[in-house]
mmCIF file with all atom_site columns, C-alpha atoms and ligand atoms in Angstrom:
data_model
loop_
_atom_site.group_PDB
_atom_site.id
_atom_site.type_symbol
_atom_site.label_atom_id
_atom_site.label_alt_id
_atom_site.label_comp_id
_atom_site.label_asym_id
_atom_site.label_entity_id
_atom_site.label_seq_id
_atom_site.pdbx_PDB_ins_code
_atom_site.Cartn_x
_atom_site.Cartn_y
_atom_site.Cartn_z
_atom_site.occupancy
_atom_site.B_iso_or_equiv
_atom_site.pdbx_formal_charge
_atom_site.auth_seq_id
_atom_site.auth_comp_id
_atom_site.auth_asym_id
_atom_site.auth_atom_id
_atom_site.pdbx_PDB_model_num
ATOM   1   C CA . MET A 1 1   ? 15.239 -8.123  9.755   1.00 69.00 ? 22  MET A CA 1
ATOM   2   C CA . GLU A 1 2   ? 12.143 -7.920  7.604   1.00 72.00 ? 23  GLU A CA 1
ATOM   3   C CA . GLY A 1 3   ? 12.652 -4.242  6.666   1.00 80.00 ? 24  GLY A CA 1
ATOM   4   C CA . THR A 1 4   ? 16.234 -4.854  5.599   1.00 89.00 ? 25  THR A CA 1
ATOM   5   C CA . TYR A 1 5   ? 15.188 -7.955  3.689   1.00 93.00 ? 26  TYR A CA 1
ATOM   6   C CA . ARG A 1 6   ? 12.486 -6.100  1.753   1.00 93.00 ? 27  ARG A CA 1
ATOM   7   C CA . GLU A 1 7   ? 14.852 -3.273  0.904   1.00 94.00 ? 28  GLU A CA 1
ATOM   8   C CA . ILE A 1 8   ? 17.622 -5.542  -0.335  1.00 96.00 ? 29  ILE A CA 1
ATOM   9   C CA . GLN A 1 9   ? 15.259 -7.866  -2.179  1.00 95.00 ? 30  GLN A CA 1
ATOM   10  C CA . THR A 1 10  ? 13.533 -4.987  -3.990  1.00 95.00 ? 31  THR A CA 1
ATOM   11  C CA . ALA A 1 11  ? 16.870 -3.541  -5.119  1.00 95.00 ? 32  ALA A CA 1
ATOM   12  C CA . LEU A 1 12  ? 18.088 -6.954  -6.293  1.00 97.00 ? 33  LEU A CA 1
ATOM   13  C CA . GLN A 1 13  ? 14.911 -7.767  -8.187  1.00 96.00 ? 34  GLN A CA 1
ATOM   14  C CA . GLN A 1 14  ? 15.197 -4.530  -10.149 1.00 96.00 ? 35  GLN A CA 1
ATOM   15  C CA . LYS A 1 15  ? 18.630 -5.689  -11.255 1.00 97.00 ? 36  LYS A CA 1
ATOM   16  C CA . ASN A 1 16  ? 17.548 -9.267  -11.876 1.00 97.00 ? 37  ASN A CA 1
ATOM   17  C CA . VAL A 1 17  ? 19.961 -10.582 -9.258  1.00 98.00 ? 38  VAL A CA 1
ATOM   18  C CA . GLN A 1 18  ? 18.953 -13.570 -7.139  1.00 98.00 ? 39  GLN A CA 1
ATOM   19  C CA . LEU A 1 19  ? 19.336 -13.498 -3.377  1.00 98.00 ? 40  LEU A CA 1
ATOM   20  C CA . VAL A 1 20  ? 20.558 -16.500 -1.426  1.00 98.00 ? 41  VAL A CA 1
ATOM   21  C CA . ALA A 1 21  ? 19.995 -15.748 2.265   1.00 98.00 ? 42  ALA A CA 1
ATOM   22  C CA . VAL A 1 22  ? 22.916 -17.342 4.098   1.00 98.00 ? 43  VAL A CA 1
ATOM   23  C CA . SER A 1 23  ? 21.425 -18.878 7.233   1.00 98.00 ? 44  SER A CA 1
ATOM   24  C CA . LYS A 1 24  ? 24.493 -20.732 8.572   1.00 98.00 ? 45  LYS A CA 1
ATOM   25  C CA . THR A 1 25  ? 24.721 -20.638 12.395  1.00 97.00 ? 46  THR A CA 1
ATOM   26  C CA . ARG A 1 26  ? 21.139 -19.244 12.620  1.00 97.00 ? 47  ARG A CA 1
ATOM   27  C CA . PRO A 1 27  ? 18.335 -21.190 14.247  1.00 97.00 ? 48  PRO A CA 1
ATOM   28  C CA . PRO A 1 28  ? 15.475 -22.538 12.108  1.00 97.00 ? 49  PRO A CA 1
ATOM   29  C CA . GLU A 1 29  ? 13.244 -19.789 13.549  1.00 96.00 ? 50  GLU A CA 1
ATOM   30  C CA . ALA A 1 30  ? 15.351 -17.153 11.815  1.00 96.00 ? 51  ALA A CA 1
ATOM   31  C CA . VAL A 1 31  ? 14.862 -18.974 8.501   1.00 97.00 ? 52  VAL A CA 1
ATOM   32  C CA . MET A 1 32  ? 11.137 -19.262 9.195   1.00 97.00 ? 53  MET A CA 1
ATOM   33  C CA . GLU A 1 33  ? 10.838 -15.519 9.745   1.00 96.00 ? 54  GLU A CA 1
ATOM   34  C CA . MET A 1 34  ? 12.226 -14.805 6.299   1.00 96.00 ? 55  MET A CA 1
ATOM   35  C CA . TYR A 1 35  ? 10.214 -17.672 4.829   1.00 97.00 ? 56  TYR A CA 1
ATOM   36  C CA . GLN A 1 36  ? 7.039  -16.017 6.166   1.00 96.00 ? 57  GLN A CA 1
ATOM   37  C CA . ALA A 1 37  ? 8.113  -12.849 4.360   1.00 95.00 ? 58  ALA A CA 1
ATOM   38  C CA . GLY A 1 38  ? 8.097  -14.890 1.149   1.00 96.00 ? 59  GLY A CA 1
ATOM   39  C CA . HIS A 1 39  ? 11.742 -15.858 0.749   1.00 97.00 ? 60  HIS A CA 1
ATOM   40  C CA . ARG A 1 40  ? 12.628 -19.372 -0.457  1.00 98.00 ? 61  ARG A CA 1
ATOM   41  C CA . ASP A 1 41  ? 16.351 -19.458 -1.295  1.00 98.00 ? 62  ASP A CA 1
ATOM   42  C CA . PHE A 1 42  ? 18.679 -20.167 1.620   1.00 98.00 ? 63  PHE A CA 1
ATOM   43  C CA . GLY A 1 43  ? 22.371 -21.027 1.740   1.00 98.00 ? 64  GLY A CA 1
ATOM   44  C CA . GLU A 1 44  ? 24.339 -23.170 4.165   1.00 98.00 ? 65  GLU A CA 1
ATOM   45  C CA . ASN A 1 45  ? 28.011 -24.065 4.213   1.00 98.00 ? 66  ASN A CA 1
ATOM   46  C CA . ARG A 1 46  ? 28.022 -27.263 6.286   1.00 98.00 ? 67  ARG A CA 1
ATOM   47  C CA . VAL A 1 47  ? 26.265 -30.496 5.374   1.00 98.00 ? 68  VAL A CA 1
ATOM   48  C CA . GLN A 1 48  ? 25.336 -31.476 8.918   1.00 98.00 ? 69  GLN A CA 1
ATOM   49  C CA . GLU A 1 49  ? 23.662 -28.147 9.658   1.00 98.00 ? 70  GLU A CA 1
ATOM   50  C CA . LEU A 1 50  ? 22.014 -28.148 6.255   1.00 98.00 ? 71  LEU A CA 1
ATOM   51  C CA . ARG A 1 51  ? 20.486 -31.576 6.868   1.00 98.00 ? 72  ARG A CA 1
ATOM   52  C CA . GLU A 1 52  ? 19.126 -30.530 10.237  1.00 98.00 ? 73  GLU A CA 1
ATOM   53  C CA . LYS A 1 53  ? 17.491 -27.458 8.761   1.00 98.00 ? 74  LYS A CA 1
ATOM   54  C CA . TYR A 1 54  ? 16.166 -29.391 5.779   1.00 98.00 ? 75  TYR A CA 1
ATOM   55  C CA . ASP A 1 55  ? 14.483 -31.841 8.156   1.00 98.00 ? 76  ASP A CA 1
ATOM   56  C CA . ALA A 1 56  ? 13.028 -29.110 10.361  1.00 98.00 ? 77  ALA A CA 1
ATOM   57  C CA . LEU A 1 57  ? 11.783 -26.645 7.754   1.00 98.00 ? 78  LEU A CA 1
ATOM   58  C CA . PRO A 1 58  ? 9.204  -26.455 4.920   1.00 98.00 ? 79  PRO A CA 1
ATOM   59  C CA . LYS A 1 59  ? 10.031 -28.601 1.922   1.00 98.00 ? 80  LYS A CA 1
ATOM   60  C CA . ASP A 1 60  ? 9.549  -25.881 -0.671  1.00 98.00 ? 81  ASP A CA 1
ATOM   61  C CA . ILE A 1 61  ? 12.697 -24.104 0.531   1.00 98.00 ? 82  ILE A CA 1
ATOM   62  C CA . ARG A 1 62  ? 15.419 -24.089 -2.134  1.00 98.00 ? 83  ARG A CA 1
ATOM   63  C CA . TRP A 1 63  ? 18.617 -25.029 -0.331  1.00 99.00 ? 84  TRP A CA 1
ATOM   64  C CA . HIS A 1 64  ? 21.953 -23.893 -1.758  1.00 98.00 ? 85  HIS A CA 1
ATOM   65  C CA . LEU A 1 65  ? 25.193 -25.457 -0.580  1.00 98.00 ? 86  LEU A CA 1
ATOM   66  C CA . ILE A 1 66  ? 27.817 -22.707 -0.604  1.00 98.00 ? 87  ILE A CA 1
ATOM   67  C CA . GLY A 1 67  ? 30.673 -24.250 1.396   1.00 97.00 ? 88  GLY A CA 1
ATOM   68  C CA . HIS A 1 68  ? 33.283 -26.898 0.717   1.00 96.00 ? 89  HIS A CA 1
ATOM   69  C CA . LEU A 1 69  ? 31.712 -30.321 0.130   1.00 98.00 ? 90  LEU A CA 1
ATOM   70  C CA . GLN A 1 70  ? 33.453 -33.603 0.866   1.00 98.00 ? 91  GLN A CA 1
ATOM   71  C CA . THR A 1 71  ? 32.715 -36.369 -1.629  1.00 98.00 ? 92  THR A CA 1
ATOM   72  C CA . ASN A 1 72  ? 31.570 -38.768 1.105   1.00 98.00 ? 93  ASN A CA 1
ATOM   73  C CA . LYS A 1 73  ? 28.805 -36.333 2.124   1.00 98.00 ? 94  LYS A CA 1
ATOM   74  C CA . VAL A 1 74  ? 27.213 -35.750 -1.265  1.00 98.00 ? 95  VAL A CA 1
ATOM   75  C CA . LYS A 1 75  ? 24.803 -38.641 -0.714  1.00 98.00 ? 96  LYS A CA 1
ATOM   76  C CA . TYR A 1 76  ? 23.132 -36.899 2.213   1.00 98.00 ? 97  TYR A CA 1
ATOM   77  C CA . ILE A 1 77  ? 22.005 -33.867 0.235   1.00 98.00 ? 98  ILE A CA 1
ATOM   78  C CA . ALA A 1 78  ? 21.683 -35.300 -3.286  1.00 98.00 ? 99  ALA A CA 1
ATOM   79  C CA . PRO A 1 79  ? 17.941 -36.097 -3.062  1.00 98.00 ? 100 PRO A CA 1
ATOM   80  C CA . TRP A 1 80  ? 16.870 -32.499 -2.497  1.00 98.00 ? 101 TRP A CA 1
ATOM   81  C CA . ILE A 1 81  ? 19.704 -29.953 -2.828  1.00 98.00 ? 102 ILE A CA 1
ATOM   82  C CA . TYR A 1 82  ? 18.647 -27.113 -5.155  1.00 98.00 ? 103 TYR A CA 1
ATOM   83  C CA . MET A 1 83  ? 22.107 -25.964 -6.221  1.00 99.00 ? 104 MET A CA 1
ATOM   84  C CA . ILE A 1 84  ? 25.704 -26.718 -5.236  1.00 98.00 ? 105 ILE A CA 1
ATOM   85  C CA . HIS A 1 85  ? 27.788 -23.528 -5.590  1.00 98.00 ? 106 HIS A CA 1
ATOM   86  C CA . SER A 1 86  ? 31.066 -24.954 -4.374  1.00 98.00 ? 107 SER A CA 1
ATOM   87  C CA . VAL A 1 87  ? 32.148 -27.641 -6.847  1.00 98.00 ? 108 VAL A CA 1
ATOM   88  C CA . ASP A 1 88  ? 35.930 -27.465 -6.770  1.00 96.00 ? 109 ASP A CA 1
ATOM   89  C CA . SER A 1 89  ? 37.176 -30.730 -8.289  1.00 96.00 ? 110 SER A CA 1
ATOM   90  C CA . ALA A 1 90  ? 36.439 -33.284 -10.997 1.00 97.00 ? 111 ALA A CA 1
ATOM   91  C CA . GLU A 1 91  ? 36.272 -35.962 -8.332  1.00 97.00 ? 112 GLU A CA 1
ATOM   92  C CA . LEU A 1 92  ? 33.495 -34.115 -6.505  1.00 98.00 ? 113 LEU A CA 1
ATOM   93  C CA . LEU A 1 93  ? 31.586 -33.503 -9.718  1.00 98.00 ? 114 LEU A CA 1
ATOM   94  C CA . GLU A 1 94  ? 31.777 -37.206 -10.563 1.00 98.00 ? 115 GLU A CA 1
ATOM   95  C CA . GLU A 1 95  ? 30.320 -38.104 -7.181  1.00 98.00 ? 116 GLU A CA 1
ATOM   96  C CA . ILE A 1 96  ? 27.519 -35.540 -7.501  1.00 98.00 ? 117 ILE A CA 1
ATOM   97  C CA . ASP A 1 97  ? 26.704 -37.055 -10.901 1.00 98.00 ? 118 ASP A CA 1
ATOM   98  C CA . LYS A 1 98  ? 26.645 -40.539 -9.404  1.00 98.00 ? 119 LYS A CA 1
ATOM   99  C CA . GLN A 1 99  ? 24.349 -39.494 -6.574  1.00 98.00 ? 120 GLN A CA 1
ATOM   100 C CA . GLY A 1 100 ? 22.178 -37.540 -8.993  1.00 98.00 ? 121 GLY A CA 1
ATOM   101 C CA . ARG A 1 101 ? 21.726 -40.743 -10.998 1.00 98.00 ? 122 ARG A CA 1
ATOM   102 C CA . LYS A 1 102 ? 20.806 -42.720 -7.892  1.00 98.00 ? 123 LYS A CA 1
ATOM   103 C CA . ASN A 1 103 ? 18.150 -40.148 -7.116  1.00 98.00 ? 124 ASN A CA 1
ATOM   104 C CA . ASN A 1 104 ? 16.971 -39.905 -10.689 1.00 98.00 ? 125 ASN A CA 1
ATOM   105 C CA . ARG A 1 105 ? 17.627 -36.188 -10.943 1.00 98.00 ? 126 ARG A CA 1
ATOM   106 C CA . VAL A 1 106 ? 19.942 -33.635 -12.513 1.00 98.00 ? 127 VAL A CA 1
ATOM   107 C CA . ILE A 1 107 ? 21.735 -31.561 -9.884  1.00 98.00 ? 128 ILE A CA 1
ATOM   108 C CA . PRO A 1 108 ? 22.509 -27.922 -10.771 1.00 98.00 ? 129 PRO A CA 1
ATOM   109 C CA . CYS A 1 109 ? 26.116 -27.012 -9.956  1.00 98.00 ? 130 CYS A CA 1
ATOM   110 C CA . LEU A 1 110 ? 28.403 -24.011 -10.101 1.00 98.00 ? 131 LEU A CA 1
ATOM   111 C CA . LEU A 1 111 ? 32.142 -24.446 -10.490 1.00 98.00 ? 132 LEU A CA 1
ATOM   112 C CA . GLN A 1 112 ? 34.032 -22.568 -7.797  1.00 98.00 ? 133 GLN A CA 1
ATOM   113 C CA . VAL A 1 113 ? 36.927 -20.522 -9.076  1.00 97.00 ? 134 VAL A CA 1
ATOM   114 C CA . TYR A 1 114 ? 39.776 -19.330 -6.916  1.00 96.00 ? 135 TYR A CA 1
ATOM   115 C CA . ILE A 1 115 ? 39.999 -15.575 -7.448  1.00 94.00 ? 136 ILE A CA 1
ATOM   116 C CA . ALA A 1 116 ? 41.229 -14.379 -4.049  1.00 92.00 ? 137 ALA A CA 1
ATOM   117 C CA . ASP A 1 117 ? 44.674 -13.451 -2.927  1.00 88.00 ? 138 ASP A CA 1
ATOM   118 C CA . GLU A 1 118 ? 44.464 -15.736 0.125   1.00 83.00 ? 139 GLU A CA 1
ATOM   119 C CA . GLU A 1 119 ? 45.599 -19.188 1.112   1.00 77.00 ? 140 GLU A CA 1
ATOM   120 C CA . THR A 1 120 ? 42.375 -20.235 2.790   1.00 70.00 ? 141 THR A CA 1
ATOM   121 C CA . LYS A 1 121 ? 39.757 -20.168 0.062   1.00 69.00 ? 142 LYS A CA 1
ATOM   122 C CA . PHE A 1 122 ? 38.679 -23.258 -1.853  1.00 84.00 ? 143 PHE A CA 1
ATOM   123 C CA . GLY A 1 123 ? 38.194 -23.320 -5.585  1.00 94.00 ? 144 GLY A CA 1
ATOM   124 C CA . MET A 1 124 ? 39.891 -24.256 -8.832  1.00 96.00 ? 145 MET A CA 1
ATOM   125 C CA . GLU A 1 125 ? 42.592 -22.176 -10.421 1.00 95.00 ? 146 GLU A CA 1
ATOM   126 C CA . GLU A 1 126 ? 41.574 -20.697 -13.750 1.00 95.00 ? 147 GLU A CA 1
ATOM   127 C CA . GLU A 1 127 ? 43.819 -23.087 -15.661 1.00 96.00 ? 148 GLU A CA 1
ATOM   128 C CA . GLU A 1 128 ? 42.502 -26.163 -13.874 1.00 96.00 ? 149 GLU A CA 1
ATOM   129 C CA . LEU A 1 129 ? 38.942 -25.016 -14.551 1.00 97.00 ? 150 LEU A CA 1
ATOM   130 C CA . THR A 1 130 ? 39.639 -24.405 -18.225 1.00 97.00 ? 151 THR A CA 1
ATOM   131 C CA . ASP A 1 131 ? 41.359 -27.773 -18.639 1.00 97.00 ? 152 ASP A CA 1
ATOM   132 C CA . LEU A 1 132 ? 38.456 -29.568 -16.998 1.00 97.00 ? 153 LEU A CA 1
ATOM   133 C CA . ILE A 1 133 ? 35.847 -27.906 -19.170 1.00 97.00 ? 154 ILE A CA 1
ATOM   134 C CA . ALA A 1 134 ? 37.929 -28.152 -22.355 1.00 96.00 ? 155 ALA A CA 1
ATOM   135 C CA . SER A 1 135 ? 38.396 -31.894 -21.830 1.00 96.00 ? 156 SER A CA 1
ATOM   136 C CA . GLY A 1 136 ? 34.736 -32.446 -22.690 1.00 94.00 ? 157 GLY A CA 1
ATOM   137 C CA . TRP A 1 137 ? 34.404 -34.877 -19.800 1.00 96.00 ? 158 TRP A CA 1
ATOM   138 C CA . ILE A 1 138 ? 31.762 -32.807 -18.020 1.00 96.00 ? 159 ILE A CA 1
ATOM   139 C CA . GLY A 1 139 ? 29.520 -33.091 -21.060 1.00 94.00 ? 160 GLY A CA 1
ATOM   140 C CA . LEU A 1 140 ? 29.370 -36.846 -20.528 1.00 96.00 ? 161 LEU A CA 1
ATOM   141 C CA . LEU A 1 141 ? 27.862 -36.482 -17.073 1.00 98.00 ? 162 LEU A CA 1
ATOM   142 C CA . GLN A 1 142 ? 24.106 -36.749 -17.383 1.00 98.00 ? 163 GLN A CA 1
ATOM   143 C CA . ASN A 1 143 ? 23.057 -36.062 -13.821 1.00 98.00 ? 164 ASN A CA 1
ATOM   144 C CA . VAL A 1 144 ? 24.776 -32.736 -13.223 1.00 98.00 ? 165 VAL A CA 1
ATOM   145 C CA . ARG A 1 145 ? 24.192 -29.463 -15.003 1.00 98.00 ? 166 ARG A CA 1
ATOM   146 C CA . ILE A 1 146 ? 26.769 -26.686 -14.909 1.00 98.00 ? 167 ILE A CA 1
ATOM   147 C CA . ASP A 1 147 ? 24.853 -23.448 -14.397 1.00 98.00 ? 168 ASP A CA 1
ATOM   148 C CA . GLY A 1 148 ? 27.878 -21.177 -14.097 1.00 98.00 ? 169 GLY A CA 1
ATOM   149 C CA . LEU A 1 149 ? 30.667 -20.123 -11.772 1.00 98.00 ? 170 LEU A CA 1
ATOM   150 C CA . MET A 1 150 ? 31.094 -19.078 -8.156  1.00 98.00 ? 171 MET A CA 1
ATOM   151 C CA . GLY A 1 151 ? 33.865 -17.113 -6.487  1.00 97.00 ? 172 GLY A CA 1
ATOM   152 C CA . MET A 1 152 ? 34.834 -15.360 -3.283  1.00 96.00 ? 173 MET A CA 1
ATOM   153 C CA . ALA A 1 153 ? 36.909 -12.203 -3.212  1.00 96.00 ? 174 ALA A CA 1
ATOM   154 C CA . THR A 1 154 ? 39.716 -11.612 -0.761  1.00 94.00 ? 175 THR A CA 1
ATOM   155 C CA . ASN A 1 155 ? 38.551 -10.593 2.699   1.00 93.00 ? 176 ASN A CA 1
ATOM   156 C CA . THR A 1 156 ? 40.066 -7.114  2.621   1.00 94.00 ? 177 THR A CA 1
ATOM   157 C CA . GLU A 1 157 ? 39.109 -3.478  3.145   1.00 94.00 ? 178 GLU A CA 1
ATOM   158 C CA . ASN A 1 158 ? 40.628 -2.734  -0.247  1.00 97.00 ? 179 ASN A CA 1
ATOM   159 C CA . MET A 1 159 ? 37.491 -2.532  -2.369  1.00 97.00 ? 180 MET A CA 1
ATOM   160 C CA . GLU A 1 160 ? 39.424 -1.846  -5.559  1.00 97.00 ? 181 GLU A CA 1
ATOM   161 C CA . GLN A 1 161 ? 41.105 -5.219  -5.161  1.00 97.00 ? 182 GLN A CA 1
ATOM   162 C CA . VAL A 1 162 ? 37.730 -6.859  -4.512  1.00 98.00 ? 183 VAL A CA 1
ATOM   163 C CA . ARG A 1 163 ? 36.352 -5.201  -7.636  1.00 98.00 ? 184 ARG A CA 1
ATOM   164 C CA . MET A 1 164 ? 39.263 -6.454  -9.748  1.00 98.00 ? 185 MET A CA 1
ATOM   165 C CA . GLU A 1 165 ? 38.770 -10.007 -8.475  1.00 97.00 ? 186 GLU A CA 1
ATOM   166 C CA . PHE A 1 166 ? 35.060 -9.934  -9.311  1.00 98.00 ? 187 PHE A CA 1
ATOM   167 C CA . ARG A 1 167 ? 35.862 -8.454  -12.709 1.00 98.00 ? 188 ARG A CA 1
ATOM   168 C CA . HIS A 1 168 ? 38.326 -11.282 -13.277 1.00 98.00 ? 189 HIS A CA 1
ATOM   169 C CA . LEU A 1 169 ? 35.653 -13.884 -12.491 1.00 98.00 ? 190 LEU A CA 1
ATOM   170 C CA . LYS A 1 170 ? 33.260 -12.219 -14.916 1.00 98.00 ? 191 LYS A CA 1
ATOM   171 C CA . GLU A 1 171 ? 35.948 -12.341 -17.617 1.00 98.00 ? 192 GLU A CA 1
ATOM   172 C CA . ILE A 1 172 ? 36.524 -16.037 -16.984 1.00 98.00 ? 193 ILE A CA 1
ATOM   173 C CA . PHE A 1 173 ? 32.762 -16.612 -17.163 1.00 98.00 ? 194 PHE A CA 1
ATOM   174 C CA . THR A 1 174 ? 32.439 -14.722 -20.441 1.00 98.00 ? 195 THR A CA 1
ATOM   175 C CA . ARG A 1 175 ? 35.330 -16.614 -22.018 1.00 98.00 ? 196 ARG A CA 1
ATOM   176 C CA . ILE A 1 176 ? 34.043 -20.011 -20.925 1.00 98.00 ? 197 ILE A CA 1
ATOM   177 C CA . LYS A 1 177 ? 30.500 -19.199 -21.978 1.00 98.00 ? 198 LYS A CA 1
ATOM   178 C CA . LYS A 1 178 ? 31.666 -18.138 -25.417 1.00 98.00 ? 199 LYS A CA 1
ATOM   179 C CA . HIS A 1 179 ? 33.895 -21.143 -26.048 1.00 97.00 ? 200 HIS A CA 1
ATOM   180 C CA . TYR A 1 180 ? 32.117 -24.005 -24.328 1.00 97.00 ? 201 TYR A CA 1
ATOM   181 C CA . TYR A 1 181 ? 28.495 -23.109 -23.558 1.00 97.00 ? 202 TYR A CA 1
ATOM   182 C CA . PRO A 1 182 ? 27.431 -20.722 -26.336 1.00 97.00 ? 203 PRO A CA 1
ATOM   183 C CA . ASN A 1 183 ? 24.109 -22.471 -26.913 1.00 96.00 ? 204 ASN A CA 1
ATOM   184 C CA . GLU A 1 184 ? 23.285 -23.397 -23.350 1.00 96.00 ? 205 GLU A CA 1
ATOM   185 C CA . PRO A 1 185 ? 21.046 -20.790 -21.718 1.00 97.00 ? 206 PRO A CA 1
ATOM   186 C CA . THR A 1 186 ? 21.329 -22.641 -18.390 1.00 98.00 ? 207 THR A CA 1
ATOM   187 C CA . PHE A 1 187 ? 25.021 -21.702 -18.167 1.00 98.00 ? 208 PHE A CA 1
ATOM   188 C CA . ARG A 1 188 ? 24.174 -18.234 -16.925 1.00 98.00 ? 209 ARG A CA 1
ATOM   189 C CA . HIS A 1 189 ? 25.118 -17.674 -13.307 1.00 98.00 ? 210 HIS A CA 1
ATOM   190 C CA . ILE A 1 190 ? 27.944 -15.907 -11.555 1.00 98.00 ? 211 ILE A CA 1
ATOM   191 C CA . SER A 1 191 ? 27.542 -16.386 -7.812  1.00 98.00 ? 212 SER A CA 1
ATOM   192 C CA . MET A 1 192 ? 29.592 -13.624 -6.233  1.00 98.00 ? 213 MET A CA 1
ATOM   193 C CA . GLY A 1 193 ? 29.086 -11.035 -3.528  1.00 98.00 ? 214 GLY A CA 1
ATOM   194 C CA . MET A 1 194 ? 28.503 -11.238 0.234   1.00 98.00 ? 215 MET A CA 1
ATOM   195 C CA . SER A 1 195 ? 27.276 -8.717  2.825   1.00 97.00 ? 216 SER A CA 1
ATOM   196 C CA . HIS A 1 196 ? 30.232 -6.369  2.631   1.00 96.00 ? 217 HIS A CA 1
ATOM   197 C CA . ASP A 1 197 ? 30.892 -6.521  -1.119  1.00 97.00 ? 218 ASP A CA 1
ATOM   198 C CA . TYR A 1 198 ? 27.657 -7.440  -2.896  1.00 98.00 ? 219 TYR A CA 1
ATOM   199 C CA . THR A 1 199 ? 27.032 -3.990  -4.391  1.00 97.00 ? 220 THR A CA 1
ATOM   200 C CA . ILE A 1 200 ? 30.444 -4.138  -6.085  1.00 98.00 ? 221 ILE A CA 1
ATOM   201 C CA . ALA A 1 201 ? 29.780 -7.715  -7.190  1.00 98.00 ? 222 ALA A CA 1
ATOM   202 C CA . ILE A 1 202 ? 26.539 -6.613  -8.846  1.00 98.00 ? 223 ILE A CA 1
ATOM   203 C CA . GLU A 1 203 ? 28.282 -3.754  -10.640 1.00 98.00 ? 224 GLU A CA 1
ATOM   204 C CA . GLU A 1 204 ? 30.735 -6.348  -11.945 1.00 98.00 ? 225 GLU A CA 1
ATOM   205 C CA . GLY A 1 205 ? 28.085 -8.742  -13.233 1.00 98.00 ? 226 GLY A CA 1
ATOM   206 C CA . SER A 1 206 ? 26.942 -10.980 -10.393 1.00 98.00 ? 227 SER A CA 1
ATOM   207 C CA . THR A 1 207 ? 23.660 -12.864 -10.948 1.00 98.00 ? 228 THR A CA 1
ATOM   208 C CA . ILE A 1 208 ? 23.437 -14.465 -7.485  1.00 98.00 ? 229 ILE A CA 1
ATOM   209 C CA . VAL A 1 209 ? 24.540 -12.843 -4.227  1.00 98.00 ? 230 VAL A CA 1
ATOM   210 C CA . ARG A 1 210 ? 24.984 -14.779 -0.983  1.00 98.00 ? 231 ARG A CA 1
ATOM   211 C CA . ILE A 1 211 ? 24.118 -12.545 1.959   1.00 98.00 ? 232 ILE A CA 1
ATOM   212 C CA . GLY A 1 212 ? 24.157 -13.535 5.621   1.00 97.00 ? 233 GLY A CA 1
ATOM   213 C CA . SER A 1 213 ? 25.090 -10.991 8.288   1.00 97.00 ? 234 SER A CA 1
ATOM   214 C CA . LEU A 1 214 ? 23.414 -8.053  6.575   1.00 96.00 ? 235 LEU A CA 1
ATOM   215 C CA . LEU A 1 215 ? 20.082 -9.894  6.800   1.00 96.00 ? 236 LEU A CA 1
ATOM   216 C CA . PHE A 1 216 ? 20.428 -11.794 10.070  1.00 95.00 ? 237 PHE A CA 1
ATOM   217 C CA . GLY A 1 217 ? 22.933 -9.676  12.052  1.00 92.00 ? 238 GLY A CA 1
ATOM   218 C CA . GLU A 1 218 ? 26.571 -10.373 12.838  1.00 89.00 ? 239 GLU A CA 1
ATOM   219 C CA . ARG A 1 219 ? 27.549 -13.976 13.509  1.00 84.00 ? 240 ARG A CA 1
ATOM   220 C CA . ASN A 1 220 ? 29.303 -14.879 16.760  1.00 76.00 ? 241 ASN A CA 1
HETATM 221 C C1 . LIG B 2 .   ? 29.147 -17.137 5.166   1.00 61.52 ? 408 LIG B C1 1
HETATM 222 C C2 . LIG B 2 .   ? 29.196 -17.070 3.691   1.00 61.52 ? 408 LIG B C2 1
HETATM 223 C C3 . LIG B 2 .   ? 28.556 -16.039 2.980   1.00 61.52 ? 408 LIG B C3 1
HETATM 224 C C4 . LIG B 2 .   ? 27.795 -14.912 3.637   1.00 61.52 ? 408 LIG B C4 1
HETATM 225 O O1 . LIG B 2 .   ? 28.650 -14.087 4.370   1.00 61.52 ? 408 LIG B O1 1
HETATM 226 P P1 . LIG B 2 .   ? 28.120 -12.716 5.030   1.00 61.52 ? 408 LIG B P1 1
HETATM 227 O O2 . LIG B 2 .   ? 29.339 -11.913 5.210   1.00 61.52 ? 408 LIG B O2 1
HETATM 228 O O3 . LIG B 2 .   ? 27.478 -13.106 6.314   1.00 61.52 ? 408 LIG B O3 1
HETATM 229 O O4 . LIG B 2 .   ? 27.150 -12.103 4.090   1.00 61.52 ? 408 LIG B O4 1
HETATM 230 C C5 . LIG B 2 .   ? 28.625 -16.056 1.598   1.00 61.52 ? 408 LIG B C5 1
HETATM 231 N N1 . LIG B 2 .   ? 29.282 -17.042 0.935   1.00 61.52 ? 408 LIG B N1 1
HETATM 232 C C6 . LIG B 2 .   ? 29.907 -18.029 1.578   1.00 61.52 ? 408 LIG B C6 1
HETATM 233 C C7 . LIG B 2 .   ? 30.613 -19.068 0.780   1.00 61.52 ? 408 LIG B C7 1
HETATM 234 C C8 . LIG B 2 .   ? 29.881 -18.091 2.971   1.00 61.52 ? 408 LIG B C8 1
HETATM 235 O O5 . LIG B 2 .   ? 30.514 -19.093 3.591   1.00 61.52 ? 408 LIG B O5 1
#
């Protein structure tokens, strides 16, 4: 694991791309091994598992939530979550803001955009996203900060399709940045790319990749 990690991390650092090591389904020991190698950013997709790992592991780990989040679970992670990649509704954002206020902090969020040609993926349609941002409502929320967008490509062998979906997300990002966040340097991230498609995602402008199986081995 450590050799692969070093190789990937070195390549990503040269390109200024951040690595979120996706540790879902892995035991805390697997996280610890990468922690010992110097890594601090880890991603989980389920709140329950995330809480267990948060409790068990060093407190300087930066935990990223990358999976669908139910509004009634925000309170469990709000005190310490580093970034929520999977914000897919105004209702959820409102709750994150509320819990951020309770914890006296500003919670960094990415808005998840639906770019795949699949029924199963969460995220907002481009139009819904644009309407939400254009409404100005997000600007009133003082305890969330929108750091950019997140998306998942279709799970397909067709890498040209994957590339086009990533390119589409980058275009949406560029348009939104230009119109709504031109003077906000913190609106800067595009979280896209997983084990099988991260090199394409980087070619298409990713700033954060979320890699699991390539680092930890195949999941059962
Ligand atoms: C599981 C997961 C990943 C990592 O997938 P791998 O194929 O193991 O790299 C990335 N993003 C999300 C949202 C995930 O749920």
